[in-house]
């Protein structure tokens, strides 16, 4: 720094400015979410069973781009069966079997705004009781988290 200049800490300034989204920003985020959801819906029309995790992730990312995404928000995760327990699983060249849970974590960047979505699908009615129990437990935790994050009026 040139003489006479002094660096002064200003922790939290940017965070406070970005904490509340403007209505236009919310619309852009919603558009990125809608694009990602449409890409997943169309990709899943081809089914899950028999496809590889990696192939499904690549198809999803390609479809997002075809629908207008600048790029994925992050590398897409497709993780079947036990592999789905890994928080940042890397899609493998392993076929997705019938009667397992498949976790898909993906997102799209559109107009500079990102979406980030996670969904879990069953590939048949024959998933294990343990898988059903874990799914229900995670769902309950998610719903409790959403309830805790509801907007509430500010106190004076």
Tab-separated table of C-alpha atoms in Angstrom:
chain	number	residue	atom	x	y	z
A	1	UNK	CA	0.000	0.000	0.000
A	2	UNK	CA	1.219	3.498	-0.719
A	3	UNK	CA	2.309	5.631	2.200
A	4	UNK	CA	-0.612	7.249	3.991
A	5	UNK	CA	-3.006	4.374	3.329
A	6	UNK	CA	-4.241	2.173	6.128
A	7	UNK	CA	-6.208	-1.061	5.921
A	8	UNK	CA	-9.152	-1.132	8.295
A	9	UNK	CA	-11.099	-4.294	9.079
A	10	UNK	CA	-14.752	-4.183	8.084
A	11	UNK	CA	-15.952	-7.691	8.831
A	12	UNK	CA	-19.575	-8.378	7.993
A	13	UNK	CA	-20.248	-5.391	5.718
A	14	UNK	CA	-20.767	-7.443	2.560
A	15	UNK	CA	-22.616	-10.166	4.463
A	16	UNK	CA	-25.113	-7.632	5.848
A	17	UNK	CA	-25.683	-6.129	2.399
A	18	UNK	CA	-26.318	-9.570	0.849
A	19	UNK	CA	-28.402	-11.043	3.671
A	20	UNK	CA	-31.716	-9.907	2.176
A	21	UNK	CA	-32.397	-10.477	-1.512
A	22	UNK	CA	-34.188	-7.897	-3.620
A	23	UNK	CA	-37.380	-9.072	-5.393
A	24	UNK	CA	-35.557	-9.156	-8.749
A	25	UNK	CA	-32.836	-11.353	-7.266
A	26	UNK	CA	-35.427	-13.735	-5.858
A	27	UNK	CA	-36.978	-14.020	-9.326
A	28	UNK	CA	-33.569	-14.825	-10.855
A	29	UNK	CA	-32.887	-17.491	-8.237
A	30	UNK	CA	-36.362	-18.959	-8.835
A	31	UNK	CA	-35.638	-19.060	-12.584
A	32	UNK	CA	-32.380	-20.941	-11.965
A	33	UNK	CA	-34.301	-23.397	-9.746
A	34	UNK	CA	-37.029	-23.872	-12.355
A	35	UNK	CA	-34.430	-24.566	-15.047
A	36	UNK	CA	-32.681	-27.153	-12.861
A	37	UNK	CA	-35.980	-28.813	-11.954
A	38	UNK	CA	-37.027	-29.032	-15.607
A	39	UNK	CA	-33.670	-30.529	-16.560
A	40	UNK	CA	-34.016	-33.190	-13.869
A	41	UNK	CA	-37.607	-33.982	-14.824
A	42	UNK	CA	-36.631	-34.471	-18.455
A	43	UNK	CA	-33.520	-36.479	-17.575
A	44	UNK	CA	-35.515	-38.802	-15.303
A	45	UNK	CA	-37.991	-39.542	-18.112
A	46	UNK	CA	-35.319	-41.991	-19.306
A	47	UNK	CA	-35.479	-43.784	-15.946
A	48	UNK	CA	-32.831	-44.504	-13.332
A	49	UNK	CA	-32.335	-48.269	-13.244
A	50	UNK	CA	-29.557	-49.483	-15.542
A	51	UNK	CA	-27.983	-46.071	-16.055
A	52	UNK	CA	-24.663	-45.281	-14.429
A	53	UNK	CA	-24.373	-42.598	-11.769
A	54	UNK	CA	-21.831	-40.804	-13.931
A	55	UNK	CA	-23.919	-41.076	-17.100
A	56	UNK	CA	-26.963	-39.667	-15.332
A	57	UNK	CA	-24.930	-36.760	-13.884
A	58	UNK	CA	-23.522	-35.923	-17.321
A	59	UNK	CA	-26.947	-36.129	-18.976
A	60	UNK	CA	-28.399	-33.828	-16.321
A	61	UNK	CA	-25.633	-31.249	-16.745
A	62	UNK	CA	-25.994	-31.356	-20.535
A	63	UNK	CA	-29.763	-30.860	-20.312
A	64	UNK	CA	-29.322	-27.869	-17.990
A	65	UNK	CA	-27.036	-26.249	-20.560
A	66	UNK	CA	-29.474	-27.021	-23.368
A	67	UNK	CA	-32.209	-25.271	-21.369
A	68	UNK	CA	-30.070	-22.152	-20.990
A	69	UNK	CA	-27.862	-22.644	-17.945
A	70	UNK	CA	-24.481	-20.975	-18.146
A	71	UNK	CA	-23.059	-24.006	-16.364
A	72	UNK	CA	-23.838	-26.227	-13.381
A	73	UNK	CA	-23.607	-24.504	-9.985
A	74	UNK	CA	-21.232	-27.309	-8.947
A	75	UNK	CA	-20.404	-30.812	-10.201
A	76	UNK	CA	-23.627	-32.824	-10.065
A	77	UNK	CA	-23.821	-35.684	-7.587
A	78	UNK	CA	-25.679	-38.890	-8.371
A	79	UNK	CA	-25.195	-41.518	-5.679
A	80	UNK	CA	-27.091	-44.801	-5.451
A	81	UNK	CA	-27.584	-47.203	-2.556
A	82	UNK	CA	-24.842	-47.033	0.116
A	83	UNK	CA	-22.909	-44.514	-1.978
A	84	UNK	CA	-25.678	-42.009	-1.228
A	85	UNK	CA	-24.501	-41.823	2.394
A	86	UNK	CA	-21.386	-39.894	1.342
A	87	UNK	CA	-21.947	-36.124	1.624
A	88	UNK	CA	-19.879	-35.251	-1.459
A	89	UNK	CA	-20.071	-38.511	-3.381
A	90	UNK	CA	-18.468	-38.579	-6.807
A	91	UNK	CA	-20.646	-40.196	-9.495
A	92	UNK	CA	-19.237	-43.582	-10.473
A	93	UNK	CA	-19.396	-45.743	-13.577
A	94	UNK	CA	-21.646	-48.087	-11.606
A	95	UNK	CA	-25.148	-48.997	-12.780
A	96	UNK	CA	-28.048	-47.923	-10.622
A	97	UNK	CA	-29.886	-51.005	-9.369
A	98	UNK	CA	-33.577	-51.592	-8.760
A	99	UNK	CA	-34.923	-51.213	-5.210
A	100	UNK	CA	-32.375	-48.692	-3.898
A	101	UNK	CA	-32.453	-45.028	-2.971
A	102	UNK	CA	-30.683	-42.606	-5.321
A	103	UNK	CA	-29.616	-39.152	-4.145
A	104	UNK	CA	-29.204	-36.449	-6.778
A	105	UNK	CA	-27.639	-33.107	-5.832
A	106	UNK	CA	-27.465	-30.600	-8.689
A	107	UNK	CA	-27.870	-26.964	-9.598
A	108	UNK	CA	-27.731	-24.511	-12.462
A	109	UNK	CA	-26.308	-21.030	-12.955
A	110	UNK	CA	-28.663	-18.797	-14.914
A	111	UNK	CA	-28.123	-15.058	-15.327
A	112	UNK	CA	-25.384	-15.249	-12.693
A	113	UNK	CA	-27.619	-16.777	-9.997
A	114	UNK	CA	-27.263	-20.320	-8.687
A	115	UNK	CA	-29.697	-23.005	-7.714
A	116	UNK	CA	-28.844	-25.936	-5.452
A	117	UNK	CA	-31.279	-28.828	-5.196
A	118	UNK	CA	-31.155	-32.266	-3.609
A	119	UNK	CA	-33.689	-35.030	-4.156
A	120	UNK	CA	-33.839	-38.693	-3.209
A	121	UNK	CA	-35.677	-41.249	-5.335
A	122	UNK	CA	-36.558	-44.900	-4.828
A	123	UNK	CA	-35.948	-47.173	-7.811
A	124	UNK	CA	-38.671	-49.592	-6.755
A	125	UNK	CA	-41.073	-50.601	-4.016
A	126	UNK	CA	-38.603	-53.148	-2.639
A	127	UNK	CA	-36.247	-50.756	-0.854
A	128	UNK	CA	-35.168	-52.010	2.548
A	129	UNK	CA	-36.910	-51.124	5.794
A	130	UNK	CA	-33.662	-49.509	6.944
A	131	UNK	CA	-33.560	-47.288	3.833
A	132	UNK	CA	-37.179	-46.259	4.426
A	133	UNK	CA	-36.412	-45.470	8.075
A	134	UNK	CA	-33.382	-43.345	7.179
A	135	UNK	CA	-35.373	-41.518	4.494
A	136	UNK	CA	-38.147	-40.696	6.987
A	137	UNK	CA	-35.603	-39.543	9.589
A	138	UNK	CA	-33.907	-37.181	7.113
A	139	UNK	CA	-37.294	-35.879	5.946
A	140	UNK	CA	-38.336	-35.126	9.535
A	141	UNK	CA	-35.049	-33.278	10.156
A	142	UNK	CA	-35.496	-31.257	6.960
A	143	UNK	CA	-39.055	-30.261	7.858
A	144	UNK	CA	-37.961	-29.257	11.369
A	145	UNK	CA	-35.153	-27.155	9.885
A	146	UNK	CA	-37.525	-25.417	7.491
A	147	UNK	CA	-39.931	-24.642	10.307
A	148	UNK	CA	-37.095	-23.164	12.398
A	149	UNK	CA	-36.077	-20.902	9.498
A	150	UNK	CA	-39.452	-19.321	8.842
A	151	UNK	CA	-39.373	-15.550	8.580
A	152	UNK	CA	-40.570	-13.933	11.745
A	153	UNK	CA	-41.286	-10.268	12.462
A	154	UNK	CA	-38.314	-8.300	13.760
A	155	UNK	CA	-38.499	-7.152	17.371
A	156	UNK	CA	-38.327	-3.380	17.895
